[in-house]
Amino acid sequence: DHLRREVPDATGVEIFAEGASDPNFEYISTLGADLLVLSAGWWDTGSYGNDRMQQIAPVLPVGKDFTPEWRKVMSDFLTGIGRSDRAEEVLAEYDAHVAQVRPTVEPLMAGKKVAFVAAAEDQIAWFQNDFRTAVAEDLGFEVLRDGPDLRVMLGSEQFNRLEEADVIFALDRSASGSVYTSPTWQRLPAAQAGRVIPFDYYKAAGYALTAKVLVDDLAAGVKR
């Protein structure tokens, strides 16, 4: 939905699959596509049903879903299909939006750190270097991390590694959220201060249009 709002001429575009692991091959085959552009991250896992997808049309896997290098991935892709002008345009729009929003949040976050996590059954996935952290740093936020990995899995006995986070953006898909009620989670300073902010799964990865919307979500979160 957030992408439809950002692309005025997308009115009437149909969402024909809710998840990458369950594509509607029959519907896709009716589209008459000359090229299917898919997430390289999912493609590499075989989750799309790769053989069937390639029978419909040539496939172009693009980028890695959670990459902090989303600017380069997007620019390389659009340049490859002859749309480098569009890459420059949407990046300029994003940078202008960041320049507008950043002064409203920098004073609130001076000397404070943010963390990004997701519930995963009885563990927490702590995201340290991905799309979200890159956008947060564009806003001037200091991101809590302790290494170069995309994410680190934390058992409840390790939740104290998040103690330095003043604000935590937490993804909670309904099947996995119970870990946030655990005593070790509730002892975190951010949890005790009511500074655990729900995060939208569908904005965890993307390119310039999603990044622009994410800027607003992050700003709204720290202003709560």
mmCIF file of C-alpha atoms in Angstrom:
data_model
loop_
_atom_site.group_PDB
_atom_site.id
_atom_site.type_symbol
_atom_site.label_atom_id
_atom_site.label_comp_id
_atom_site.label_asym_id
_atom_site.label_seq_id
_atom_site.Cartn_x
_atom_site.Cartn_y
_atom_site.Cartn_z
ATOM 1 C CA ASP A 1 0.000 0.000 0.000
ATOM 2 C CA HIS A 2 2.799 2.448 0.804
ATOM 3 C CA LEU A 3 4.240 1.970 -2.691
ATOM 4 C CA ARG A 4 0.882 2.594 -4.311
ATOM 5 C CA ARG A 5 0.708 5.935 -2.523
ATOM 6 C CA GLU A 6 4.178 6.842 -3.795
ATOM 7 C CA VAL A 7 3.431 5.895 -7.420
ATOM 8 C CA PRO A 8 0.373 7.833 -8.644
ATOM 9 C CA ASP A 9 0.022 5.821 -11.854
ATOM 10 C CA ALA A 10 -0.104 2.539 -9.905
ATOM 11 C CA THR A 11 -3.840 2.906 -9.248
ATOM 12 C CA GLY A 12 -5.507 -0.384 -10.028
ATOM 13 C CA VAL A 13 -2.335 -2.462 -9.761
ATOM 14 C CA GLU A 14 -3.323 -5.832 -8.345
ATOM 15 C CA ILE A 15 -1.423 -7.638 -5.606
ATOM 16 C CA PHE A 16 -1.609 -11.231 -6.770
ATOM 17 C CA ALA A 17 0.522 -12.945 -4.118
ATOM 18 C CA GLU A 18 0.962 -12.229 -0.445
ATOM 19 C CA GLY A 19 4.305 -13.977 -0.089
ATOM 20 C CA ALA A 20 7.353 -14.736 -2.189
ATOM 21 C CA SER A 21 7.086 -18.411 -1.294
ATOM 22 C CA ASP A 22 3.612 -18.758 -2.794
ATOM 23 C CA PRO A 23 3.543 -17.072 -6.216
ATOM 24 C CA ASN A 24 0.431 -17.430 -8.357
ATOM 25 C CA PHE A 25 2.038 -18.898 -11.470
ATOM 26 C CA GLU A 26 -1.244 -19.075 -13.358
ATOM 27 C CA TYR A 27 -1.917 -15.404 -12.873
ATOM 28 C CA ILE A 28 1.660 -14.393 -13.676
ATOM 29 C CA SER A 29 1.472 -16.323 -16.938
ATOM 30 C CA THR A 30 -1.540 -14.238 -18.033
ATOM 31 C CA LEU A 31 0.364 -10.959 -17.725
ATOM 32 C CA GLY A 32 2.298 -11.401 -20.959
ATOM 33 C CA ALA A 33 5.494 -10.192 -19.297
ATOM 34 C CA ASP A 34 8.667 -9.948 -21.367
ATOM 35 C CA LEU A 35 10.798 -9.913 -18.211
ATOM 36 C CA LEU A 36 10.178 -10.878 -14.583
ATOM 37 C CA VAL A 37 12.126 -8.803 -12.055
ATOM 38 C CA LEU A 38 12.486 -10.678 -8.771
ATOM 39 C CA SER A 39 14.323 -10.386 -5.478
ATOM 40 C CA ALA A 40 17.737 -12.034 -5.711
ATOM 41 C CA GLY A 41 17.573 -12.895 -2.036
ATOM 42 C CA TRP A 42 14.469 -15.022 -2.471
ATOM 43 C CA TRP A 43 15.583 -16.287 -5.870
ATOM 44 C CA ASP A 44 18.812 -17.668 -4.427
ATOM 45 C CA THR A 45 16.826 -19.748 -1.934
ATOM 46 C CA GLY A 46 14.646 -21.260 -4.656
ATOM 47 C CA SER A 47 11.567 -19.960 -2.874
ATOM 48 C CA TYR A 48 9.937 -18.632 -6.025
ATOM 49 C CA GLY A 49 9.623 -22.006 -7.704
ATOM 50 C CA ASN A 50 12.433 -20.991 -10.009
ATOM 51 C CA ASP A 51 11.944 -23.573 -12.759
ATOM 52 C CA ARG A 52 8.278 -22.724 -13.232
ATOM 53 C CA MET A 53 8.995 -19.004 -13.121
ATOM 54 C CA GLN A 54 11.594 -19.302 -15.889
ATOM 55 C CA GLN A 55 9.076 -21.118 -18.061
ATOM 56 C CA ILE A 56 6.856 -18.031 -18.015
ATOM 57 C CA ALA A 57 9.440 -15.401 -19.030
ATOM 58 C CA PRO A 58 13.129 -14.548 -18.652
ATOM 59 C CA VAL A 59 13.994 -13.725 -15.038
ATOM 60 C CA LEU A 60 16.170 -10.907 -13.712
ATOM 61 C CA PRO A 61 17.042 -11.349 -10.001
ATOM 62 C CA VAL A 62 17.799 -7.954 -8.458
ATOM 63 C CA GLY A 63 19.815 -7.032 -5.400
ATOM 64 C CA LYS A 64 19.643 -8.435 -1.925
ATOM 65 C CA ASP A 65 16.499 -7.589 -0.019
ATOM 66 C CA PHE A 66 18.059 -6.233 3.152
ATOM 67 C CA THR A 67 21.203 -4.644 1.757
ATOM 68 C CA PRO A 68 22.417 -1.355 3.243
ATOM 69 C CA GLU A 69 23.789 -0.658 -0.240
ATOM 70 C CA TRP A 70 20.279 -0.206 -1.594
ATOM 71 C CA ARG A 71 21.193 2.984 -3.467
ATOM 72 C CA LYS A 72 23.822 1.225 -5.564
ATOM 73 C CA VAL A 73 21.683 -1.844 -6.169
ATOM 74 C CA MET A 74 18.764 0.275 -7.362
ATOM 75 C CA SER A 75 20.953 2.526 -9.512
ATOM 76 C CA ASP A 76 22.739 -0.423 -11.118
ATOM 77 C CA PHE A 77 19.439 -2.091 -11.941
ATOM 78 C CA LEU A 78 17.810 1.005 -13.434
ATOM 79 C CA THR A 79 20.965 1.806 -15.381
ATOM 80 C CA GLY A 80 20.923 -1.729 -16.746
ATOM 81 C CA ILE A 81 17.453 -1.239 -18.198
ATOM 82 C CA GLY A 82 18.211 2.230 -19.532
ATOM 83 C CA ARG A 83 16.536 4.213 -16.737
ATOM 84 C CA SER A 84 19.490 5.842 -15.015
ATOM 85 C CA ASP A 85 17.622 9.151 -15.203
ATOM 86 C CA ARG A 86 14.866 7.678 -13.058
ATOM 87 C CA ALA A 87 17.409 6.475 -10.501
ATOM 88 C CA GLU A 88 18.816 9.981 -10.177
ATOM 89 C CA GLU A 89 15.319 11.425 -9.898
ATOM 90 C CA VAL A 90 14.047 9.185 -7.089
ATOM 91 C CA LEU A 91 17.313 9.405 -5.157
ATOM 92 C CA ALA A 92 17.161 13.198 -5.339
ATOM 93 C CA GLU A 93 13.581 13.083 -4.045
ATOM 94 C CA TYR A 94 14.658 10.813 -1.204
ATOM 95 C CA ASP A 95 17.629 12.997 -0.258
ATOM 96 C CA ALA A 96 15.426 16.096 -0.295
ATOM 97 C CA HIS A 97 12.942 14.392 2.004
ATOM 98 C CA VAL A 98 15.699 13.339 4.399
ATOM 99 C CA ALA A 99 17.006 16.913 4.438
ATOM 100 C CA GLN A 100 13.536 18.117 5.391
ATOM 101 C CA VAL A 101 12.877 15.552 8.138
ATOM 102 C CA ARG A 102 16.325 15.186 9.694
ATOM 103 C CA PRO A 103 16.351 18.556 11.530
ATOM 104 C CA THR A 104 13.090 17.601 13.266
ATOM 105 C CA VAL A 105 14.520 14.414 14.794
ATOM 106 C CA GLU A 106 18.213 15.086 15.359
ATOM 107 C CA PRO A 107 17.643 17.098 18.566
ATOM 108 C CA LEU A 108 15.432 14.310 19.935
ATOM 109 C CA MET A 109 18.044 11.620 19.268
ATOM 110 C CA ALA A 110 21.241 13.433 20.212
ATOM 111 C CA GLY A 111 23.374 11.055 22.260
ATOM 112 C CA LYS A 112 20.852 8.233 21.892
ATOM 113 C CA LYS A 113 20.955 4.923 20.037
ATOM 114 C CA VAL A 114 18.370 2.952 18.083
ATOM 115 C CA ALA A 115 18.180 -0.784 17.474
ATOM 116 C CA PHE A 116 16.183 -2.847 14.996
ATOM 117 C CA VAL A 117 14.923 -6.294 15.969
ATOM 118 C CA ALA A 118 12.403 -8.949 14.988
ATOM 119 C CA ALA A 119 10.842 -11.713 17.032
ATOM 120 C CA ALA A 120 11.800 -15.205 15.867
ATOM 121 C CA GLU A 121 10.031 -17.780 18.052
ATOM 122 C CA ASP A 122 12.009 -17.747 21.324
ATOM 123 C CA GLN A 123 14.806 -15.553 19.940
ATOM 124 C CA ILE A 124 15.360 -12.027 18.721
ATOM 125 C CA ALA A 125 16.926 -11.219 15.359
ATOM 126 C CA TRP A 126 19.010 -8.082 15.926
ATOM 127 C CA PHE A 127 19.551 -6.310 12.602
ATOM 128 C CA GLN A 128 22.804 -4.382 12.552
ATOM 129 C CA ASN A 129 23.609 -3.599 8.916
ATOM 130 C CA ASP A 130 20.688 -3.539 6.521
ATOM 131 C CA PHE A 131 18.260 -1.311 4.646
ATOM 132 C CA ARG A 132 16.686 -0.017 7.861
ATOM 133 C CA THR A 133 19.949 0.882 9.543
ATOM 134 C CA ALA A 134 21.149 2.710 6.427
ATOM 135 C CA VAL A 135 18.011 4.852 6.297
ATOM 136 C CA ALA A 136 18.229 5.490 10.043
ATOM 137 C CA GLU A 137 21.808 6.713 9.661
ATOM 138 C CA ASP A 138 20.730 9.001 6.823
ATOM 139 C CA LEU A 139 18.447 10.601 9.427
ATOM 140 C CA GLY A 140 21.388 11.050 11.766
ATOM 141 C CA PHE A 141 20.473 8.239 14.155
ATOM 142 C CA GLU A 142 23.227 6.306 15.904
ATOM 143 C CA VAL A 143 22.525 2.619 15.299
ATOM 144 C CA LEU A 144 23.400 0.109 18.009
ATOM 145 C CA ARG A 145 25.581 -2.657 16.589
ATOM 146 C CA ASP A 146 28.523 -4.775 17.678
ATOM 147 C CA GLY A 147 29.765 -6.133 14.365
ATOM 148 C CA PRO A 148 29.488 -6.127 10.571
ATOM 149 C CA ASP A 149 26.886 -8.884 10.189
ATOM 150 C CA LEU A 150 23.458 -8.288 8.694
ATOM 151 C CA ARG A 151 21.855 -9.718 11.807
ATOM 152 C CA VAL A 152 22.671 -11.538 15.023
ATOM 153 C CA MET A 153 20.343 -14.004 16.727
ATOM 154 C CA LEU A 154 19.912 -13.449 20.461
ATOM 155 C CA GLY A 155 18.504 -15.906 22.962
ATOM 156 C CA SER A 156 16.744 -14.505 26.006
ATOM 157 C CA GLU A 157 19.939 -14.743 28.039
ATOM 158 C CA GLN A 158 21.557 -12.332 25.542
ATOM 159 C CA PHE A 159 18.865 -9.660 25.406
ATOM 160 C CA ASN A 160 21.051 -7.523 27.661
ATOM 161 C CA ARG A 161 23.173 -6.783 24.582
ATOM 162 C CA LEU A 162 20.382 -4.375 23.660
ATOM 163 C CA GLU A 163 20.583 -2.433 26.925
ATOM 164 C CA GLU A 164 22.287 0.554 25.290
ATOM 165 C CA ALA A 165 19.384 1.088 22.883
ATOM 166 C CA ASP A 166 17.261 4.080 23.844
ATOM 167 C CA VAL A 167 14.690 3.260 21.157
ATOM 168 C CA ILE A 168 14.007 -0.182 19.692
ATOM 169 C CA PHE A 169 12.071 -0.652 16.457
ATOM 170 C CA ALA A 170 10.575 -4.123 16.798
ATOM 171 C CA LEU A 171 8.982 -6.285 14.141
ATOM 172 C CA ASP A 172 6.208 -8.404 15.615
ATOM 173 C CA ARG A 173 4.459 -10.785 13.263
ATOM 174 C CA SER A 174 1.606 -12.312 15.240
ATOM 175 C CA ALA A 175 2.993 -15.850 15.313
ATOM 176 C CA SER A 176 6.293 -14.745 16.828
ATOM 177 C CA GLY A 177 5.565 -11.900 19.206
ATOM 178 C CA SER A 178 5.424 -13.686 22.548
ATOM 179 C CA VAL A 179 9.169 -13.245 23.104
ATOM 180 C CA TYR A 180 8.500 -9.552 23.737
ATOM 181 C CA THR A 181 6.578 -10.464 26.888
ATOM 182 C CA SER A 182 9.500 -12.367 28.429
ATOM 183 C CA PRO A 183 10.958 -11.003 31.690
ATOM 184 C CA THR A 184 14.414 -10.526 30.165
ATOM 185 C CA TRP A 185 12.946 -8.424 27.360
ATOM 186 C CA GLN A 186 10.800 -6.419 29.754
ATOM 187 C CA ARG A 187 13.889 -5.521 31.801
ATOM 188 C CA LEU A 188 15.480 -3.665 28.888
ATOM 189 C CA PRO A 189 15.609 0.109 29.452
ATOM 190 C CA ALA A 190 13.788 0.803 26.174
ATOM 191 C CA ALA A 191 10.983 -1.585 27.133
ATOM 192 C CA GLN A 192 10.656 -0.080 30.604
ATOM 193 C CA ALA A 193 10.549 3.414 29.125
ATOM 194 C CA GLY A 194 7.867 2.473 26.601
ATOM 195 C CA ARG A 195 10.284 3.100 23.739
ATOM 196 C CA VAL A 196 9.758 -0.136 21.814
ATOM 197 C CA ILE A 197 8.174 0.968 18.544
ATOM 198 C CA PRO A 198 6.257 -1.491 16.304
ATOM 199 C CA PHE A 199 7.800 -1.878 12.865
ATOM 200 C CA ASP A 200 6.075 -2.709 9.565
ATOM 201 C CA TYR A 201 7.446 -5.884 7.945
ATOM 202 C CA TYR A 202 6.770 -4.554 4.459
ATOM 203 C CA LYS A 203 9.148 -1.637 4.999
ATOM 204 C CA ALA A 204 12.078 -3.741 6.169
ATOM 205 C CA ALA A 205 13.621 -3.775 2.692
ATOM 206 C CA GLY A 206 13.310 -1.857 -0.532
ATOM 207 C CA TYR A 207 14.684 1.023 -2.516
ATOM 208 C CA ALA A 208 14.098 4.775 -2.787
ATOM 209 C CA LEU A 209 10.308 4.825 -2.577
ATOM 210 C CA THR A 210 10.185 2.533 0.446
ATOM 211 C CA ALA A 211 13.110 4.412 2.005
ATOM 212 C CA LYS A 212 11.208 7.671 1.701
ATOM 213 C CA VAL A 213 8.213 6.210 3.543
ATOM 214 C CA LEU A 214 10.517 4.628 6.119
ATOM 215 C CA VAL A 215 11.974 8.052 6.910
ATOM 216 C CA ASP A 216 8.510 9.178 7.993
ATOM 217 C CA ASP A 217 7.914 6.036 10.057
ATOM 218 C CA LEU A 218 11.222 6.351 11.892
ATOM 219 C CA ALA A 219 10.642 10.028 12.564
ATOM 220 C CA ALA A 220 7.139 9.366 13.870
ATOM 221 C CA GLY A 221 8.496 6.580 16.071
ATOM 222 C CA VAL A 222 11.066 8.690 17.881
ATOM 223 C CA LYS A 223 8.593 11.560 18.290
ATOM 224 C CA ARG A 224 6.126 9.371 20.191
#
